Short mmCIF file of C-alpha atoms and ligand atoms in Angstrom, two decimals:
data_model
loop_
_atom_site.label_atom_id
_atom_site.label_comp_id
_atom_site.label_asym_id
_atom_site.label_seq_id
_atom_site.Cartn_x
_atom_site.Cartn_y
_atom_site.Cartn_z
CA UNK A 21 18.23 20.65 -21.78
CA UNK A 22 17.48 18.96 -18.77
CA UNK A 23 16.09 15.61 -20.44
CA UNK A 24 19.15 15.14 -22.42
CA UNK A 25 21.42 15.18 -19.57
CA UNK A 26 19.04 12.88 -17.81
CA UNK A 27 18.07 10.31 -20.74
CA UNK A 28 22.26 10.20 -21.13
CA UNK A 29 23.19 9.47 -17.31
CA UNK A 30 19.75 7.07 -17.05
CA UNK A 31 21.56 4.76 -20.30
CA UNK A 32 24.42 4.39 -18.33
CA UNK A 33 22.31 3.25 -15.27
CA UNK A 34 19.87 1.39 -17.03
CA UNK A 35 20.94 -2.58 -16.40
CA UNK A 36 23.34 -1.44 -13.25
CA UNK A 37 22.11 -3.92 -10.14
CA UNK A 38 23.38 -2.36 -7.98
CA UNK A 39 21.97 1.69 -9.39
CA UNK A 40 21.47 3.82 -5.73
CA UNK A 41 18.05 5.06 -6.20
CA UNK A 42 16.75 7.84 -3.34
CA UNK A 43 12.88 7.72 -3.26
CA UNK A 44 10.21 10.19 -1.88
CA UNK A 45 6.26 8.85 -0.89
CA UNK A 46 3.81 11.77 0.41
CA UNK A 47 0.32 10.19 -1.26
CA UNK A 48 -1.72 10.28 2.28
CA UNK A 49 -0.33 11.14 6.45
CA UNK A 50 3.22 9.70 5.66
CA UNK A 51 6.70 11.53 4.28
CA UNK A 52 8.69 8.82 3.48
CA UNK A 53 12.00 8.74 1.67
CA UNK A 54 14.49 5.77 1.41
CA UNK A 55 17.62 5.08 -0.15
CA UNK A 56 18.32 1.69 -1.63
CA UNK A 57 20.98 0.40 -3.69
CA UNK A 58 20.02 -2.36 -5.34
CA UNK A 59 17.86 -4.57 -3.29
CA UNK A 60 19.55 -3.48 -0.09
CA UNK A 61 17.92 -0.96 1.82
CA UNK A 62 20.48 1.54 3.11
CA UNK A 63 18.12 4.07 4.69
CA UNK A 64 14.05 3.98 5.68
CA UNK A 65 12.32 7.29 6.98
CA UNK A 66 8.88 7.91 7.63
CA UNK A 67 7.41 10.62 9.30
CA UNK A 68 3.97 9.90 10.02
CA UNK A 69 1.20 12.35 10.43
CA UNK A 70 -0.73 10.41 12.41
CA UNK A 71 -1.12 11.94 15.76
CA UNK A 72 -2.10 15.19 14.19
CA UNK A 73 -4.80 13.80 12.08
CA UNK A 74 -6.09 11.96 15.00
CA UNK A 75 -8.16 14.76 16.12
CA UNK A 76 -9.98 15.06 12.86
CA UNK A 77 -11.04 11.15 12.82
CA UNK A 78 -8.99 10.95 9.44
CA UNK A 79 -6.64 12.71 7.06
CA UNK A 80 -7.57 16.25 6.44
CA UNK A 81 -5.99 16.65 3.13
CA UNK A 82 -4.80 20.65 3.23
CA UNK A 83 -3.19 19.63 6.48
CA UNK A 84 -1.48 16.66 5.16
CA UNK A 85 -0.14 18.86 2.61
CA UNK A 86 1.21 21.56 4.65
CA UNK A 87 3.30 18.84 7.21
CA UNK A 88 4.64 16.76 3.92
CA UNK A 89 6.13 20.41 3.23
CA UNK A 90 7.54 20.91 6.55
CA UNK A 91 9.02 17.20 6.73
CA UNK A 92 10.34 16.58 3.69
CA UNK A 93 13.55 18.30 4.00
CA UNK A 94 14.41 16.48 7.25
CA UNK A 95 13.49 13.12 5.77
CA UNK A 96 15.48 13.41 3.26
CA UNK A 97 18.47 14.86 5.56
CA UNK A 98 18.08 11.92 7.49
CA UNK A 99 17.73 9.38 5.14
CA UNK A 100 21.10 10.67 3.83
CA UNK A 101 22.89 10.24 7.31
CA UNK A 102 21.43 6.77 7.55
CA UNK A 103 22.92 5.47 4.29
CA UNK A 104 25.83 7.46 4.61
CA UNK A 105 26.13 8.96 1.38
CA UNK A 106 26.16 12.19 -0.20
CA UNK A 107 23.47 13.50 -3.02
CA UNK A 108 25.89 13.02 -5.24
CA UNK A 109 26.11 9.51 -4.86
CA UNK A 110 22.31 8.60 -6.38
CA UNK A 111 21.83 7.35 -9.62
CA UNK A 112 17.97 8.01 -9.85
CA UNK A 113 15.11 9.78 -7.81
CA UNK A 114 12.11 8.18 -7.43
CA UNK A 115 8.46 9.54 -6.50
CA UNK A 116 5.02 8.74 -6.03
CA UNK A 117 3.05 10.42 -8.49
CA UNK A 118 -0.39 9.19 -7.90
CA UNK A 119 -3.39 7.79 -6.45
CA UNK A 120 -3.33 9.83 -3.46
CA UNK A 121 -4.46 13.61 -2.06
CA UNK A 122 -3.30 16.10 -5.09
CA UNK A 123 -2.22 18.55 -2.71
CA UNK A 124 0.22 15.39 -1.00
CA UNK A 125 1.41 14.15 -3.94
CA UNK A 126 2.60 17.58 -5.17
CA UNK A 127 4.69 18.42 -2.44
CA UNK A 128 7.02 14.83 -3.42
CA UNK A 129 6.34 15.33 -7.08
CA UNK A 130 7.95 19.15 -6.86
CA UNK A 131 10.42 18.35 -4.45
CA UNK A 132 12.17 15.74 -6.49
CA UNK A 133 11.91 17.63 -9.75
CA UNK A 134 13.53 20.36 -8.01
CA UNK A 135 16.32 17.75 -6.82
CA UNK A 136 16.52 16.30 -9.81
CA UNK A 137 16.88 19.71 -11.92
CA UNK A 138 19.80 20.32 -9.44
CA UNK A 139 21.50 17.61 -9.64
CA UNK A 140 20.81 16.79 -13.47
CA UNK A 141 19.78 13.19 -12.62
CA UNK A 142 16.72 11.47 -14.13
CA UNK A 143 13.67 11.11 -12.11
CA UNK A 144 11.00 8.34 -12.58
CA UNK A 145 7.28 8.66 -11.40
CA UNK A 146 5.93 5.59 -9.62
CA UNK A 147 2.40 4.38 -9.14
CA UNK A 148 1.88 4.12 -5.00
CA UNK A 149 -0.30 0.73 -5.81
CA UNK A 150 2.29 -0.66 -7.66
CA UNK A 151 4.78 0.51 -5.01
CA UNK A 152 2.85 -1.90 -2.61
CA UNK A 153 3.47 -4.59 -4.30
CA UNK A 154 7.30 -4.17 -4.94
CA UNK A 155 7.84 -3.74 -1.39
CA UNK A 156 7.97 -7.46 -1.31
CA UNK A 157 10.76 -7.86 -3.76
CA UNK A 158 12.76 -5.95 -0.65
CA UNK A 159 12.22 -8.26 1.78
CA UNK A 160 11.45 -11.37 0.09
CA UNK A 161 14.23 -11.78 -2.32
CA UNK A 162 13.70 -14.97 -4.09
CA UNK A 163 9.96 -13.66 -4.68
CA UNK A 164 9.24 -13.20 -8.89
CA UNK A 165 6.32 -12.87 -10.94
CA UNK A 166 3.88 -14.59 -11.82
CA UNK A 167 1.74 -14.49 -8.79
CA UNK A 168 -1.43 -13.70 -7.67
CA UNK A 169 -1.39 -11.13 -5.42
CA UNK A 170 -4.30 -9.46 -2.67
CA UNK A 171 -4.02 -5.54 -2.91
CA UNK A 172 -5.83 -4.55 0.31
CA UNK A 173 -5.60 -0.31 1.07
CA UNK A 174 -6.77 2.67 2.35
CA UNK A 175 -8.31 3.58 -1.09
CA UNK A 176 -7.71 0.28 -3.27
CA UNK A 177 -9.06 -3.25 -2.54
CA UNK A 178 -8.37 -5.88 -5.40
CA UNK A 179 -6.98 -9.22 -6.76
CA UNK A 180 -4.25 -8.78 -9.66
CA UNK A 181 -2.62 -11.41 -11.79
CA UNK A 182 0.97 -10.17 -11.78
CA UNK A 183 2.29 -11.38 -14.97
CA UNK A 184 5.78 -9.47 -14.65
CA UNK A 185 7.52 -6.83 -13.05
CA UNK A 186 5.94 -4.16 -15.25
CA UNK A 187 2.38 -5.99 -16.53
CA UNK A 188 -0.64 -6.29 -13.96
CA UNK A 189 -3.97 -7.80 -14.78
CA UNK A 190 -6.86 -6.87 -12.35
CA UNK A 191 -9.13 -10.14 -11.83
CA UNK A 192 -11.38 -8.65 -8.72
CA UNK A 193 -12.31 -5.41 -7.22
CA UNK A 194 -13.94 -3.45 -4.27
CA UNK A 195 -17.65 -2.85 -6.29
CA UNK A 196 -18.03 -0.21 -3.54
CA UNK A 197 -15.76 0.76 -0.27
CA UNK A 198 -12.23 -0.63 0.06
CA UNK A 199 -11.39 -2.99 2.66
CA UNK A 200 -9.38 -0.54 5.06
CA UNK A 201 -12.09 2.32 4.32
CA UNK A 202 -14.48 -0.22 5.90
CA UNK A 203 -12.24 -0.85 8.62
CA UNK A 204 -11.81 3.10 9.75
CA UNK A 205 -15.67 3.84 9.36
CA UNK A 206 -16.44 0.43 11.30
CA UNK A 207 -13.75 1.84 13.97
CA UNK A 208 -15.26 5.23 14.16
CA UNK A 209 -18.84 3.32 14.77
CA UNK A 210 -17.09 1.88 17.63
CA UNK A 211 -15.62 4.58 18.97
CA UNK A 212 -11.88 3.72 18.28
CA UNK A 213 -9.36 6.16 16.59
CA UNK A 214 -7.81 6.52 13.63
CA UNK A 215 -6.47 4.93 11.88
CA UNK A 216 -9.15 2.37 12.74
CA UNK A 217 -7.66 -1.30 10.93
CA UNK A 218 -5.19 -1.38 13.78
CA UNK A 219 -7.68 -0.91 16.59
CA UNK A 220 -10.70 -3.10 15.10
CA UNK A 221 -7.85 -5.52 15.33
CA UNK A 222 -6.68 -4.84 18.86
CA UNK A 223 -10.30 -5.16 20.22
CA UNK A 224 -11.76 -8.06 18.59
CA UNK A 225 -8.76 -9.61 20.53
CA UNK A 226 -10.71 -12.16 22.87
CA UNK A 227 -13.87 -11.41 20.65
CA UNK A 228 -15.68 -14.34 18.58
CA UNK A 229 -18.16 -14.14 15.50
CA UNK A 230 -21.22 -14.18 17.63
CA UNK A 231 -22.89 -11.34 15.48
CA UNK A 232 -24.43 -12.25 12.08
CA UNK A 233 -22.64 -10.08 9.40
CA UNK A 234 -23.56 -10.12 5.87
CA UNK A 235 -21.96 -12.26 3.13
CA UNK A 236 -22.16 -10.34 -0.02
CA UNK A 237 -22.18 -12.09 -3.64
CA UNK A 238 -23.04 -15.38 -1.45
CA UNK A 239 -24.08 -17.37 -4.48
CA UNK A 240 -22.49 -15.44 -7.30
CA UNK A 241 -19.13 -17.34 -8.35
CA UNK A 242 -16.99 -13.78 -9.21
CA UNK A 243 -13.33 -12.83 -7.73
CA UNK A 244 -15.14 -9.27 -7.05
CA UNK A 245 -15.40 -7.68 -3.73
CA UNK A 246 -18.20 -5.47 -1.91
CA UNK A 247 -17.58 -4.05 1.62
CA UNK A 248 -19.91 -1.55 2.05
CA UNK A 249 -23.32 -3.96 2.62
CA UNK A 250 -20.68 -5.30 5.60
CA UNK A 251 -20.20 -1.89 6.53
CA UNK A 252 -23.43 -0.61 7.08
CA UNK A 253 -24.80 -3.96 8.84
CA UNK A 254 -22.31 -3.31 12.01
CA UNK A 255 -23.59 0.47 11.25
CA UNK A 256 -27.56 -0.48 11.73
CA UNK A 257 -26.53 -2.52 14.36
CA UNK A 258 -24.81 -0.56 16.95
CA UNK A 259 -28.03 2.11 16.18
CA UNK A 260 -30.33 -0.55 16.83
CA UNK A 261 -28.79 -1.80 20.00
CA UNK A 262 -28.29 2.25 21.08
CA UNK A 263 -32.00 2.68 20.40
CA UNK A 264 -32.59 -0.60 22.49
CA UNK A 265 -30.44 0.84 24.93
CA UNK A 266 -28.99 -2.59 25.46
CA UNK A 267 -25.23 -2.63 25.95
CA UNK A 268 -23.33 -3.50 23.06
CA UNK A 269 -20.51 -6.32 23.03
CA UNK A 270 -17.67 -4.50 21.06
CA UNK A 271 -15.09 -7.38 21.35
CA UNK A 272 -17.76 -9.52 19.51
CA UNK A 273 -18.60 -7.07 17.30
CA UNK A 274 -15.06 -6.14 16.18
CA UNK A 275 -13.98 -9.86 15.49
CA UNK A 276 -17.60 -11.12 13.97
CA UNK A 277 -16.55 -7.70 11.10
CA UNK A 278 -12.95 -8.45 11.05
CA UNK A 279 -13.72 -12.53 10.85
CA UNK A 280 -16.01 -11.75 7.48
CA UNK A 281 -13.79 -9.79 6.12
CA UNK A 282 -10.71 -11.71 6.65
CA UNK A 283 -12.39 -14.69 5.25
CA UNK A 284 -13.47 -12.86 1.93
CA UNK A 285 -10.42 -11.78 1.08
CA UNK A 286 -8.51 -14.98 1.57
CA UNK A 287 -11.93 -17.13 0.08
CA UNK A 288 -11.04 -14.71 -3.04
CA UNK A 289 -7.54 -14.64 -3.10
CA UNK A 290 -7.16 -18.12 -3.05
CA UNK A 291 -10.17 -19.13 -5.85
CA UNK A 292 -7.84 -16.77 -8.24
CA UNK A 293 -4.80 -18.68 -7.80
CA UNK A 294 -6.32 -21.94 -8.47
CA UNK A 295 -7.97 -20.17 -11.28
CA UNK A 296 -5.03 -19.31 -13.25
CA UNK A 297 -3.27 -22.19 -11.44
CA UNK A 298 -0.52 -20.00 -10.07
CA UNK A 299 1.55 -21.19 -6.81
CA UNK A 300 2.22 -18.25 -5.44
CA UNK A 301 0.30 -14.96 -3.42
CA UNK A 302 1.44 -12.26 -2.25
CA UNK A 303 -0.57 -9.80 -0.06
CA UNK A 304 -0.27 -5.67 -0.24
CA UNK A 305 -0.97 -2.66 1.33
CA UNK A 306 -2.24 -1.38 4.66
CA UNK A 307 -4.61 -4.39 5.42
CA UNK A 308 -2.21 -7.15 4.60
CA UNK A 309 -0.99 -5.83 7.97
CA UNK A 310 -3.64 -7.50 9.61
CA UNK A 311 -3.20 -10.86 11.76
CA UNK A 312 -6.70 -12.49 11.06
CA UNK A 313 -5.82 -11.93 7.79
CA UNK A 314 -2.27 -13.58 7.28
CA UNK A 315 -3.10 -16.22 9.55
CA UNK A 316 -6.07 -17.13 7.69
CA UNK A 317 -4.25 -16.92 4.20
CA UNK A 318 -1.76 -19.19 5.89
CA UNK A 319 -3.57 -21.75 6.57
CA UNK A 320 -6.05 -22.12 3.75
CA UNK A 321 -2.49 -21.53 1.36
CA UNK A 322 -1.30 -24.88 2.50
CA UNK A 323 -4.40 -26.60 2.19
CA UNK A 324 -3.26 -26.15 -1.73
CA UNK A 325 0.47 -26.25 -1.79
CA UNK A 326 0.26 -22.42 -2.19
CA UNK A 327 3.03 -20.51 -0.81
CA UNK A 328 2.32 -16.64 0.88
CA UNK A 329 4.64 -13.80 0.92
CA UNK A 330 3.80 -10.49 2.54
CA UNK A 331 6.17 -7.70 4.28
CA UNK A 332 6.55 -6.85 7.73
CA UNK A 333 3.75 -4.99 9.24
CA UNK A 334 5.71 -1.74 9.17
CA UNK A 335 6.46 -2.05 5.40
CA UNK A 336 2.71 -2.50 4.83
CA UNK A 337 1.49 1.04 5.42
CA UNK A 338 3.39 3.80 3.11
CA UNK A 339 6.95 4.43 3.14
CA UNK A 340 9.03 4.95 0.39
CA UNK A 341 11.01 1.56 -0.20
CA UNK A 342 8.28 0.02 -1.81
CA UNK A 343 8.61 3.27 -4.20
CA UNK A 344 12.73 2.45 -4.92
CA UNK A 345 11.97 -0.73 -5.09
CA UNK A 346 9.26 -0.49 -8.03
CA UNK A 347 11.48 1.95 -9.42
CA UNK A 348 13.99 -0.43 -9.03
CA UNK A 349 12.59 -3.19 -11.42
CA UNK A 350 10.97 -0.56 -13.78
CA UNK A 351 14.30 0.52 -14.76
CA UNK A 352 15.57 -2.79 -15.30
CA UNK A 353 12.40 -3.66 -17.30
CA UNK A 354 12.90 -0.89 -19.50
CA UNK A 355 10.86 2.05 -18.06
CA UNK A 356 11.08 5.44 -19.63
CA UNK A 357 12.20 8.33 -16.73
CA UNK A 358 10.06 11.28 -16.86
CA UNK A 359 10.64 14.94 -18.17
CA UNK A 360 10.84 18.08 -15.96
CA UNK A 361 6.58 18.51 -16.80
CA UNK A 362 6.06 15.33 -14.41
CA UNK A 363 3.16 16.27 -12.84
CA UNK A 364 0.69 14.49 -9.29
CA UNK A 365 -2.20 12.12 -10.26
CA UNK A 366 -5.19 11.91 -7.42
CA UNK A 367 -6.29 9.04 -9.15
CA UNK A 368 -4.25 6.53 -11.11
CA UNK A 369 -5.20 2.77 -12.07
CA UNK A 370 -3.47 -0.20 -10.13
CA UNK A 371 -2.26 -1.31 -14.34
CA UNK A 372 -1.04 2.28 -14.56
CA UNK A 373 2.57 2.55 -14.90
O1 LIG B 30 -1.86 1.00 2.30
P1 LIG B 30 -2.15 2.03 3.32
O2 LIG B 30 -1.10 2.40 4.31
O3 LIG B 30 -2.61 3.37 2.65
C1 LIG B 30 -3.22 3.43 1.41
O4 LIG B 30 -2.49 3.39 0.39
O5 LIG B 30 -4.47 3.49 1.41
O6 LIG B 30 -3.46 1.51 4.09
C2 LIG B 30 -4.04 2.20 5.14
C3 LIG B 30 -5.22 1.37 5.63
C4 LIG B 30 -6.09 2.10 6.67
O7 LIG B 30 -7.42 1.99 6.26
C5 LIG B 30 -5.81 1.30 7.94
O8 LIG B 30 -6.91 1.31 8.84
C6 LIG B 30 -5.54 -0.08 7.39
O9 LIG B 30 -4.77 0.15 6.24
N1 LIG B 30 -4.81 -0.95 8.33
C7 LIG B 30 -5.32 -2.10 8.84
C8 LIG B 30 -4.34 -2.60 9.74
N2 LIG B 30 -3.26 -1.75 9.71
C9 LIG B 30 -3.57 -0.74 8.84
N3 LIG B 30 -6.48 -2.71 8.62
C10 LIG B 30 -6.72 -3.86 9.31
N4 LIG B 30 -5.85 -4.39 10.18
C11 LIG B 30 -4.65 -3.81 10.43
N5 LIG B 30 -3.80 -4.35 11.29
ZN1 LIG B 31 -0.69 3.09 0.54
#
């Protein structure tokens, strides 16, 4: 039986540092696989659907599905050639099995069962959230829990107490949209392309805050988030000023949004770490991209003798180290691999495994 072989190659693997792990990540608009051995990273691909879902003003998800199927092959191919190694030289595959578009997340889920049948290797099933997070490990090697890390997505925004490798306590959350969901539907609004966190941030570039924006939960002391009063209050507006017909100033209105947001998120981040008197945050996902944002969590950081870690922009969005790199310290925490019946979550909890 499959598992046997696997569960008897994975014992032999299990506390090996240096275990070549090849990973796959098709959640959203990116096919991703990377090979990493260890904490080196021998090869990164990521094919990125964005210019075809462009045209839509966001993902379509049966489309998404359809080009993870035609790219996966090649990523993987290529990620190969990078590292220079043959299929025979992993130790573990690695996927994302959830949150994310079901019809995405299948094609990785499938294609590494099917690779992992083949090749009678054990597989492990990652959770993309916790994925984000790990990424950090990668670049920032002398980074280890406990921290307090800002999880700032497409789909997820949230404050988690990161206790270990494996064991994630949620202390805030989105009550409504997520941060970068606000971002895209306050780009559309303006008229900018997806995705939109990139070009808010481009054209509030020689904006100020000179538009009033909401401050939700103003006098409520909670680590708790809400994005969507923000939202609609650049929404109502750019109608009123259309209606008006007076011309809107979108450089303004792009940095007074991004400027609230920013400053939530770091206001947040930061009252959590002095609440559980942690020294350490590290910020996650698409948004931590964002310059307002880092700068801002610099400088309030220091203000407490609290140090920041977050990856390169290009290792914020999705790509598939951050999946070998969770799956990485799962193994060596003792994570179970998973069975041939592994099967694609859309929606799976940030504690999830
Ligand atoms: O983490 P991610 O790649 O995908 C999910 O797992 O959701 O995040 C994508 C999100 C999009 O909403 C995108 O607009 C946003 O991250 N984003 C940014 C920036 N770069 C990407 N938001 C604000 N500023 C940026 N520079
Ligand atoms: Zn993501």
């Amino acid at each position: 039986m499959y598992i046997d072989v696997a569960r008897e190659k994975f014992e032999q693997i299990r506390n090996k540092e240096d275990m070549v792990i090849l990973a796959i990540e098709s959640s959203c608009d990116e096919t991703a696989c990377a090979i990493t051995k260890g904490k080196e990273v021998l090869a990164n691909i990521v094919a990125s659907q964005i210019d075809i879902h462009k045209r839509y003003g966001g993902v379509v998800p049966e489309i998404a599905s359809r080009n993870h199927i035609m790219a996966i092959q090649n990523c993987v191919d290529e990620a190969l050639k990078q590292a220079k190694i043959q299929i025979e030289d992993i130790d573990l595959f690695a996927v994302t099995y959830g949150a994310g578009l079901l019809g995405a997340l299948l094609v990785g889920v499938s294609y590494i069962k099917a690779l992992a049948y083949a090749m009678q290797k054990p597989m492990i099933a990652v959770n993309h959230i916790k994925g984000h997070i790990a990424v950090n490990y990668i670049v920032n090697k002398e980074l280890k829990p406990p921290y307090i890390c800002l999880i700032a997505s497409g789909g997820h925004t949230a404050i988690a107490k990161v206790d270990s490798y494996m064991d994630i306590e949620i202390v805030g959350t989105t009550q409504d949209d997520a941060c970068g969901e606000a971002f895209d539907k306050v780009a559309r609004v303006l008229g900018l392309e997806y995705p939109g966190g990139p070009q808010v941030q481009q054209l509030a570039k020689g904006g100020k805050a000179s538009i009033d924006i909401p401050i939700p939960y103003k006098d409520i002391d909670t680590l708790d988030f809400s994005f969507s009063g923000i939202k609609t209050a650049v929404i109502n507006y750019v109608h009123k000023m259309e209606q008006r017909g007076e011309e809107i100033n979108k450089k303004d209105l792009a940095y007074s949004f991004q400027d609230r947001v920013t400053s939530i998120m770091v206001n947040n981040t930061i009252k959590a770490a002095r609440k559980y008197g942690l020294k350490t945050i590290v910020i996650a996902g698409g948004v931590g991209s964002n310059e307002m944002l880092r700068q801002k969590m610099d400088i309030q950081s220091k203000k407490f003798g609290i140090k920041v870690y977050y990856p390169p922009v290009k290792m914020c969005t999705d790509n598939a180290v951050m999946i070998a790199s969770q799956a990485y310290h799962s193994v060596l925490n003792g994570a179970e691999i998973s069975d041939i019946d592994l099967d694609a979550s859309a929606t799976v909890k940030i504690t999830d495994k």
